[in-house]
mmCIF file with all atom_site columns, C-alpha atoms in Angstrom:
data_model
loop_
_atom_site.group_PDB
_atom_site.id
_atom_site.type_symbol
_atom_site.label_atom_id
_atom_site.label_alt_id
_atom_site.label_comp_id
_atom_site.label_asym_id
_atom_site.label_entity_id
_atom_site.label_seq_id
_atom_site.pdbx_PDB_ins_code
_atom_site.Cartn_x
_atom_site.Cartn_y
_atom_site.Cartn_z
_atom_site.occupancy
_atom_site.B_iso_or_equiv
_atom_site.pdbx_formal_charge
_atom_site.auth_seq_id
_atom_site.auth_comp_id
_atom_site.auth_asym_id
_atom_site.auth_atom_id
_atom_site.pdbx_PDB_model_num
ATOM 1   C CA . UNK T 1 1   ? 39.744 -58.517 81.961  1.00 0.00 ? 18  UNK T CA 1
ATOM 2   C CA . UNK T 1 2   ? 37.586 -61.370 80.749  1.00 0.00 ? 19  UNK T CA 1
ATOM 3   C CA . UNK T 1 3   ? 37.877 -64.617 78.857  1.00 0.00 ? 20  UNK T CA 1
ATOM 4   C CA . UNK T 1 4   ? 36.669 -64.446 75.266  1.00 0.00 ? 21  UNK T CA 1
ATOM 5   C CA . UNK T 1 5   ? 35.092 -67.866 74.841  1.00 0.00 ? 22  UNK T CA 1
ATOM 6   C CA . UNK T 1 6   ? 32.943 -67.068 71.827  1.00 0.00 ? 23  UNK T CA 1
ATOM 7   C CA . UNK T 1 7   ? 30.426 -64.631 70.459  1.00 0.00 ? 24  UNK T CA 1
ATOM 8   C CA . UNK T 1 8   ? 26.728 -63.895 70.930  1.00 0.00 ? 25  UNK T CA 1
ATOM 9   C CA . UNK T 1 9   ? 24.890 -63.970 67.591  1.00 0.00 ? 26  UNK T CA 1
ATOM 10  C CA . UNK T 1 10  ? 21.595 -62.107 67.973  1.00 0.00 ? 27  UNK T CA 1
ATOM 11  C CA . UNK T 1 11  ? 18.549 -62.459 65.753  1.00 0.00 ? 28  UNK T CA 1
ATOM 12  C CA . UNK T 1 12  ? 15.495 -60.176 65.614  1.00 0.00 ? 29  UNK T CA 1
ATOM 13  C CA . UNK T 1 13  ? 12.312 -61.911 64.550  1.00 0.00 ? 30  UNK T CA 1
ATOM 14  C CA . UNK T 1 14  ? 8.656  -61.131 65.262  1.00 0.00 ? 31  UNK T CA 1
ATOM 15  C CA . UNK T 1 15  ? 9.710  -58.142 67.400  1.00 0.00 ? 32  UNK T CA 1
ATOM 16  C CA . UNK T 1 16  ? 11.753 -60.336 69.736  1.00 0.00 ? 33  UNK T CA 1
ATOM 17  C CA . UNK T 1 17  ? 15.521 -60.630 70.124  1.00 0.00 ? 34  UNK T CA 1
ATOM 18  C CA . UNK T 1 18  ? 16.929 -64.114 70.504  1.00 0.00 ? 35  UNK T CA 1
ATOM 19  C CA . UNK T 1 19  ? 20.507 -65.254 70.257  1.00 0.00 ? 36  UNK T CA 1
ATOM 20  C CA . UNK T 1 20  ? 22.788 -68.210 70.043  1.00 0.00 ? 37  UNK T CA 1
ATOM 21  C CA . UNK T 1 21  ? 26.261 -68.637 71.424  1.00 0.00 ? 38  UNK T CA 1
ATOM 22  C CA . UNK T 1 22  ? 29.032 -69.543 69.014  1.00 0.00 ? 39  UNK T CA 1
ATOM 23  C CA . UNK T 1 23  ? 31.894 -70.803 71.118  1.00 0.00 ? 40  UNK T CA 1
ATOM 24  C CA . UNK T 1 24  ? 35.520 -70.513 70.030  1.00 0.00 ? 41  UNK T CA 1
ATOM 25  C CA . UNK T 1 25  ? 37.691 -73.619 69.779  1.00 0.00 ? 42  UNK T CA 1
ATOM 26  C CA . UNK T 1 26  ? 40.447 -71.584 71.470  1.00 0.00 ? 43  UNK T CA 1
ATOM 27  C CA . UNK T 1 27  ? 39.820 -68.882 74.044  1.00 0.00 ? 44  UNK T CA 1
ATOM 28  C CA . UNK T 1 28  ? 41.845 -65.808 74.894  1.00 0.00 ? 45  UNK T CA 1
ATOM 29  C CA . UNK T 1 29  ? 41.778 -63.020 77.439  1.00 0.00 ? 46  UNK T CA 1
ATOM 30  C CA . UNK T 1 30  ? 40.700 -59.472 76.633  1.00 0.00 ? 47  UNK T CA 1
ATOM 31  C CA . UNK T 1 31  ? 41.748 -56.522 78.728  1.00 0.00 ? 48  UNK T CA 1
ATOM 32  C CA . UNK T 1 32  ? 40.679 -52.920 78.359  1.00 0.00 ? 49  UNK T CA 1
ATOM 33  C CA . UNK T 1 33  ? 43.057 -50.035 78.988  1.00 0.00 ? 50  UNK T CA 1
ATOM 34  C CA . UNK T 1 34  ? 42.815 -48.521 82.456  1.00 0.00 ? 51  UNK T CA 1
ATOM 35  C CA . UNK T 1 35  ? 39.593 -46.613 82.890  1.00 0.00 ? 52  UNK T CA 1
ATOM 36  C CA . UNK T 1 36  ? 39.298 -43.373 84.784  1.00 0.00 ? 53  UNK T CA 1
ATOM 37  C CA . UNK T 1 37  ? 36.038 -44.198 86.461  1.00 0.00 ? 54  UNK T CA 1
ATOM 38  C CA . UNK T 1 38  ? 35.212 -40.668 87.592  1.00 0.00 ? 55  UNK T CA 1
ATOM 39  C CA . UNK T 1 39  ? 33.376 -41.899 90.656  1.00 0.00 ? 56  UNK T CA 1
ATOM 40  C CA . UNK T 1 40  ? 33.567 -38.395 92.107  1.00 0.00 ? 57  UNK T CA 1
ATOM 41  C CA . UNK T 1 41  ? 30.876 -37.322 89.600  1.00 0.00 ? 58  UNK T CA 1
ATOM 42  C CA . UNK T 1 42  ? 28.396 -39.509 91.502  1.00 0.00 ? 59  UNK T CA 1
ATOM 43  C CA . UNK T 1 43  ? 28.938 -37.825 94.869  1.00 0.00 ? 60  UNK T CA 1
ATOM 44  C CA . UNK T 1 44  ? 26.827 -34.702 94.479  1.00 0.00 ? 61  UNK T CA 1
ATOM 45  C CA . UNK T 1 45  ? 24.656 -35.714 91.515  1.00 0.00 ? 62  UNK T CA 1
ATOM 46  C CA . UNK T 1 46  ? 21.288 -37.245 92.481  1.00 0.00 ? 63  UNK T CA 1
ATOM 47  C CA . UNK T 1 47  ? 21.041 -38.793 89.008  1.00 0.00 ? 64  UNK T CA 1
ATOM 48  C CA . UNK T 1 48  ? 24.286 -40.780 89.413  1.00 0.00 ? 65  UNK T CA 1
ATOM 49  C CA . UNK T 1 49  ? 25.641 -43.223 91.932  1.00 0.00 ? 66  UNK T CA 1
ATOM 50  C CA . UNK T 1 50  ? 28.338 -45.791 92.500  1.00 0.00 ? 67  UNK T CA 1
ATOM 51  C CA . UNK T 1 51  ? 28.582 -48.721 94.867  1.00 0.00 ? 68  UNK T CA 1
ATOM 52  C CA . UNK T 1 52  ? 31.701 -50.550 95.917  1.00 0.00 ? 69  UNK T CA 1
ATOM 53  C CA . UNK T 1 53  ? 31.722 -54.072 97.332  1.00 0.00 ? 70  UNK T CA 1
ATOM 54  C CA . UNK T 1 54  ? 34.351 -54.741 99.991  1.00 0.00 ? 71  UNK T CA 1
ATOM 55  C CA . UNK T 1 55  ? 35.659 -58.016 101.334 1.00 0.00 ? 72  UNK T CA 1
ATOM 56  C CA . UNK T 1 56  ? 37.341 -56.820 104.483 1.00 0.00 ? 73  UNK T CA 1
ATOM 57  C CA . UNK T 1 57  ? 39.549 -53.938 103.426 1.00 0.00 ? 74  UNK T CA 1
ATOM 58  C CA . UNK T 1 58  ? 39.719 -54.994 99.739  1.00 0.00 ? 75  UNK T CA 1
ATOM 59  C CA . UNK T 1 59  ? 37.382 -53.568 97.136  1.00 0.00 ? 76  UNK T CA 1
ATOM 60  C CA . UNK T 1 60  ? 36.430 -56.598 95.024  1.00 0.00 ? 77  UNK T CA 1
ATOM 61  C CA . UNK T 1 61  ? 33.463 -55.215 93.059  1.00 0.00 ? 78  UNK T CA 1
ATOM 62  C CA . UNK T 1 62  ? 31.999 -51.994 91.746  1.00 0.00 ? 79  UNK T CA 1
ATOM 63  C CA . UNK T 1 63  ? 29.020 -50.683 89.862  1.00 0.00 ? 80  UNK T CA 1
ATOM 64  C CA . UNK T 1 64  ? 28.425 -47.176 88.506  1.00 0.00 ? 81  UNK T CA 1
ATOM 65  C CA . UNK T 1 65  ? 25.072 -46.032 87.148  1.00 0.00 ? 82  UNK T CA 1
ATOM 66  C CA . UNK T 1 66  ? 23.057 -43.014 86.167  1.00 0.00 ? 83  UNK T CA 1
ATOM 67  C CA . UNK T 1 67  ? 19.532 -42.023 85.241  1.00 0.00 ? 84  UNK T CA 1
ATOM 68  C CA . UNK T 1 68  ? 19.306 -42.330 81.473  1.00 0.00 ? 85  UNK T CA 1
ATOM 69  C CA . UNK T 1 69  ? 17.157 -40.118 79.239  1.00 0.00 ? 86  UNK T CA 1
ATOM 70  C CA . UNK T 1 70  ? 14.718 -43.027 78.625  1.00 0.00 ? 87  UNK T CA 1
ATOM 71  C CA . UNK T 1 71  ? 13.900 -43.427 82.340  1.00 0.00 ? 88  UNK T CA 1
ATOM 72  C CA . UNK T 1 72  ? 16.072 -46.485 82.802  1.00 0.00 ? 89  UNK T CA 1
ATOM 73  C CA . UNK T 1 73  ? 19.024 -46.698 85.143  1.00 0.00 ? 90  UNK T CA 1
ATOM 74  C CA . UNK T 1 74  ? 22.014 -47.076 82.820  1.00 0.00 ? 91  UNK T CA 1
ATOM 75  C CA . UNK T 1 75  ? 24.804 -49.196 84.260  1.00 0.00 ? 92  UNK T CA 1
ATOM 76  C CA . UNK T 1 76  ? 27.964 -47.498 83.024  1.00 0.00 ? 93  UNK T CA 1
ATOM 77  C CA . UNK T 1 77  ? 30.316 -50.012 84.597  1.00 0.00 ? 94  UNK T CA 1
ATOM 78  C CA . UNK T 1 78  ? 30.099 -53.212 86.598  1.00 0.00 ? 95  UNK T CA 1
ATOM 79  C CA . UNK T 1 79  ? 33.105 -55.300 87.514  1.00 0.00 ? 96  UNK T CA 1
ATOM 80  C CA . UNK T 1 80  ? 34.074 -57.985 89.984  1.00 0.00 ? 97  UNK T CA 1
ATOM 81  C CA . UNK T 1 81  ? 37.702 -58.916 90.461  1.00 0.00 ? 98  UNK T CA 1
ATOM 82  C CA . UNK T 1 82  ? 38.429 -62.165 88.666  1.00 0.00 ? 99  UNK T CA 1
ATOM 83  C CA . UNK T 1 83  ? 39.322 -64.322 91.703  1.00 0.00 ? 100 UNK T CA 1
ATOM 84  C CA . UNK T 1 84  ? 36.084 -63.249 93.437  1.00 0.00 ? 101 UNK T CA 1
ATOM 85  C CA . UNK T 1 85  ? 33.696 -64.111 90.602  1.00 0.00 ? 102 UNK T CA 1
ATOM 86  C CA . UNK T 1 86  ? 31.054 -66.723 91.315  1.00 0.00 ? 103 UNK T CA 1
ATOM 87  C CA . UNK T 1 87  ? 30.516 -65.603 94.924  1.00 0.00 ? 104 UNK T CA 1
ATOM 88  C CA . UNK T 1 88  ? 27.344 -63.573 94.303  1.00 0.00 ? 105 UNK T CA 1
ATOM 89  C CA . UNK T 1 89  ? 29.058 -60.167 94.344  1.00 0.00 ? 106 UNK T CA 1
ATOM 90  C CA . UNK T 1 90  ? 27.828 -59.223 90.871  1.00 0.00 ? 107 UNK T CA 1
ATOM 91  C CA . UNK T 1 91  ? 24.300 -60.283 91.800  1.00 0.00 ? 108 UNK T CA 1
ATOM 92  C CA . UNK T 1 92  ? 24.465 -58.155 94.964  1.00 0.00 ? 109 UNK T CA 1
ATOM 93  C CA . UNK T 1 93  ? 25.632 -55.147 92.931  1.00 0.00 ? 110 UNK T CA 1
ATOM 94  C CA . UNK T 1 94  ? 22.881 -55.650 90.353  1.00 0.00 ? 111 UNK T CA 1
ATOM 95  C CA . UNK T 1 95  ? 20.291 -55.948 93.134  1.00 0.00 ? 112 UNK T CA 1
ATOM 96  C CA . UNK T 1 96  ? 21.469 -52.677 94.633  1.00 0.00 ? 113 UNK T CA 1
ATOM 97  C CA . UNK T 1 97  ? 21.318 -51.036 91.192  1.00 0.00 ? 114 UNK T CA 1
ATOM 98  C CA . UNK T 1 98  ? 17.701 -52.192 90.804  1.00 0.00 ? 115 UNK T CA 1
ATOM 99  C CA . UNK T 1 99  ? 16.822 -50.837 94.256  1.00 0.00 ? 116 UNK T CA 1
ATOM 100 C CA . UNK T 1 100 ? 18.389 -47.480 93.380  1.00 0.00 ? 117 UNK T CA 1
ATOM 101 C CA . UNK T 1 101 ? 16.424 -47.349 90.110  1.00 0.00 ? 118 UNK T CA 1
ATOM 102 C CA . UNK T 1 102 ? 13.149 -48.224 91.829  1.00 0.00 ? 119 UNK T CA 1
ATOM 103 C CA . UNK T 1 103 ? 13.764 -45.561 94.496  1.00 0.00 ? 120 UNK T CA 1
ATOM 104 C CA . UNK T 1 104 ? 13.838 -43.036 91.640  1.00 0.00 ? 121 UNK T CA 1
ATOM 105 C CA . UNK T 1 105 ? 10.717 -44.355 89.941  1.00 0.00 ? 122 UNK T CA 1
ATOM 106 C CA . UNK T 1 106 ? 12.612 -45.622 86.896  1.00 0.00 ? 123 UNK T CA 1
ATOM 107 C CA . UNK T 1 107 ? 11.201 -48.317 84.649  1.00 0.00 ? 124 UNK T CA 1
ATOM 108 C CA . UNK T 1 108 ? 14.161 -50.686 84.776  1.00 0.00 ? 125 UNK T CA 1
ATOM 109 C CA . UNK T 1 109 ? 17.895 -51.069 84.322  1.00 0.00 ? 126 UNK T CA 1
ATOM 110 C CA . UNK T 1 110 ? 19.959 -51.279 81.152  1.00 0.00 ? 127 UNK T CA 1
ATOM 111 C CA . UNK T 1 111 ? 23.558 -51.658 80.046  1.00 0.00 ? 128 UNK T CA 1
ATOM 112 C CA . UNK T 1 112 ? 25.712 -52.278 77.003  1.00 0.00 ? 129 UNK T CA 1
ATOM 113 C CA . UNK T 1 113 ? 28.357 -54.899 76.386  1.00 0.00 ? 130 UNK T CA 1
ATOM 114 C CA . UNK T 1 114 ? 30.174 -56.376 73.412  1.00 0.00 ? 131 UNK T CA 1
ATOM 115 C CA . UNK T 1 115 ? 28.996 -59.499 71.636  1.00 0.00 ? 132 UNK T CA 1
ATOM 116 C CA . UNK T 1 116 ? 32.273 -61.266 72.450  1.00 0.00 ? 133 UNK T CA 1
ATOM 117 C CA . UNK T 1 117 ? 31.731 -61.023 76.208  1.00 0.00 ? 134 UNK T CA 1
ATOM 118 C CA . UNK T 1 118 ? 29.716 -64.246 76.392  1.00 0.00 ? 135 UNK T CA 1
ATOM 119 C CA . UNK T 1 119 ? 30.318 -64.800 80.100  1.00 0.00 ? 136 UNK T CA 1
ATOM 120 C CA . UNK T 1 120 ? 28.946 -61.337 80.946  1.00 0.00 ? 137 UNK T CA 1
ATOM 121 C CA . UNK T 1 121 ? 25.951 -61.930 78.674  1.00 0.00 ? 138 UNK T CA 1
ATOM 122 C CA . UNK T 1 122 ? 25.215 -65.182 80.512  1.00 0.00 ? 139 UNK T CA 1
ATOM 123 C CA . UNK T 1 123 ? 25.363 -63.262 83.780  1.00 0.00 ? 140 UNK T CA 1
ATOM 124 C CA . UNK T 1 124 ? 22.984 -60.542 82.527  1.00 0.00 ? 141 UNK T CA 1
ATOM 125 C CA . UNK T 1 125 ? 20.544 -63.204 81.331  1.00 0.00 ? 142 UNK T CA 1
ATOM 126 C CA . UNK T 1 126 ? 20.600 -64.829 84.791  1.00 0.00 ? 143 UNK T CA 1
ATOM 127 C CA . UNK T 1 127 ? 19.790 -61.372 86.211  1.00 0.00 ? 144 UNK T CA 1
ATOM 128 C CA . UNK T 1 128 ? 16.538 -61.337 84.222  1.00 0.00 ? 145 UNK T CA 1
ATOM 129 C CA . UNK T 1 129 ? 17.807 -59.088 81.440  1.00 0.00 ? 146 UNK T CA 1
ATOM 130 C CA . UNK T 1 130 ? 17.025 -59.458 77.749  1.00 0.00 ? 147 UNK T CA 1
ATOM 131 C CA . UNK T 1 131 ? 18.571 -58.001 74.636  1.00 0.00 ? 148 UNK T CA 1
ATOM 132 C CA . UNK T 1 132 ? 16.637 -54.939 73.529  1.00 0.00 ? 149 UNK T CA 1
ATOM 133 C CA . UNK T 1 133 ? 18.909 -53.621 70.795  1.00 0.00 ? 150 UNK T CA 1
ATOM 134 C CA . UNK T 1 134 ? 22.056 -54.364 68.810  1.00 0.00 ? 151 UNK T CA 1
ATOM 135 C CA . UNK T 1 135 ? 24.396 -51.742 67.353  1.00 0.00 ? 152 UNK T CA 1
ATOM 136 C CA . UNK T 1 136 ? 26.848 -53.023 64.732  1.00 0.00 ? 153 UNK T CA 1
ATOM 137 C CA . UNK T 1 137 ? 28.486 -49.619 64.185  1.00 0.00 ? 154 UNK T CA 1
ATOM 138 C CA . UNK T 1 138 ? 29.207 -48.405 67.728  1.00 0.00 ? 155 UNK T CA 1
ATOM 139 C CA . UNK T 1 139 ? 32.794 -49.685 67.707  1.00 0.00 ? 156 UNK T CA 1
ATOM 140 C CA . UNK T 1 140 ? 33.488 -49.198 63.970  1.00 0.00 ? 157 UNK T CA 1
ATOM 141 C CA . UNK T 1 141 ? 36.031 -46.389 64.512  1.00 0.00 ? 158 UNK T CA 1
ATOM 142 C CA . UNK T 1 142 ? 37.751 -47.940 67.517  1.00 0.00 ? 159 UNK T CA 1
ATOM 143 C CA . UNK T 1 143 ? 40.308 -50.684 68.087  1.00 0.00 ? 160 UNK T CA 1
ATOM 144 C CA . UNK T 1 144 ? 37.275 -52.931 68.683  1.00 0.00 ? 161 UNK T CA 1
ATOM 145 C CA . UNK T 1 145 ? 35.951 -52.660 65.112  1.00 0.00 ? 162 UNK T CA 1
ATOM 146 C CA . UNK T 1 146 ? 34.108 -55.819 64.181  1.00 0.00 ? 163 UNK T CA 1
ATOM 147 C CA . UNK T 1 147 ? 32.458 -56.158 67.572  1.00 0.00 ? 164 UNK T CA 1
ATOM 148 C CA . UNK T 1 148 ? 28.772 -55.401 68.040  1.00 0.00 ? 165 UNK T CA 1
ATOM 149 C CA . UNK T 1 149 ? 27.213 -53.655 71.019  1.00 0.00 ? 166 UNK T CA 1
ATOM 150 C CA . UNK T 1 150 ? 24.427 -55.534 72.769  1.00 0.00 ? 167 UNK T CA 1
ATOM 151 C CA . UNK T 1 151 ? 22.014 -53.475 74.853  1.00 0.00 ? 168 UNK T CA 1
ATOM 152 C CA . UNK T 1 152 ? 20.516 -55.469 77.705  1.00 0.00 ? 169 UNK T CA 1
ATOM 153 C CA . UNK T 1 153 ? 17.351 -54.405 79.567  1.00 0.00 ? 170 UNK T CA 1
ATOM 154 C CA . UNK T 1 154 ? 15.417 -55.464 82.618  1.00 0.00 ? 171 UNK T CA 1
ATOM 155 C CA . UNK T 1 155 ? 11.997 -53.861 82.920  1.00 0.00 ? 172 UNK T CA 1
ATOM 156 C CA . UNK T 1 156 ? 10.386 -53.633 86.353  1.00 0.00 ? 173 UNK T CA 1
#
C-alpha cells in the first residue's frame, strides 16, 4: 500500500518530459488486491529474475524483472514493506536490477507506475530515472480509470 499525497502532472515539450507535483490537501492510502507474483517463472528463465531482501528471517523487500522486447530490463514489481522504507532497501534492489541488466547487455531499466503514486515517482527520480512516456488509456477499463501510467527509464 502507499500514501496518495497528490498527482504527477507530466508535460511533453521540445521532445522532453517534465512534470509538476500537485499535492492533495488531504491524503489517503491506496492498496492493491493481493498479487500472485509468480516468482517461480523466474527460476528457470534466463530472461527473468527476482530478488528478495531479507532483514534476518523477514523478507522486507522484493523486485521482479525481465528482459523487455526493447532491450531494457522491465521492472514488473518492486516493493519494500512500509515500516522498512527509508533504509536504502529500495535503492539496493534497484542497484541489483541495474547490475542484472548490465550483465545481459541491456541498455537500461524501465518500469511503469500510476501518476498518483507521487512518493514512488520521487524515488524513481532519485534513482536517476526520467519519464519516457505517458499512457492515459492503460487503466481506462479498470477500477483505476482516470489514472495515467507513467513509464520511467534509466539509460546506461
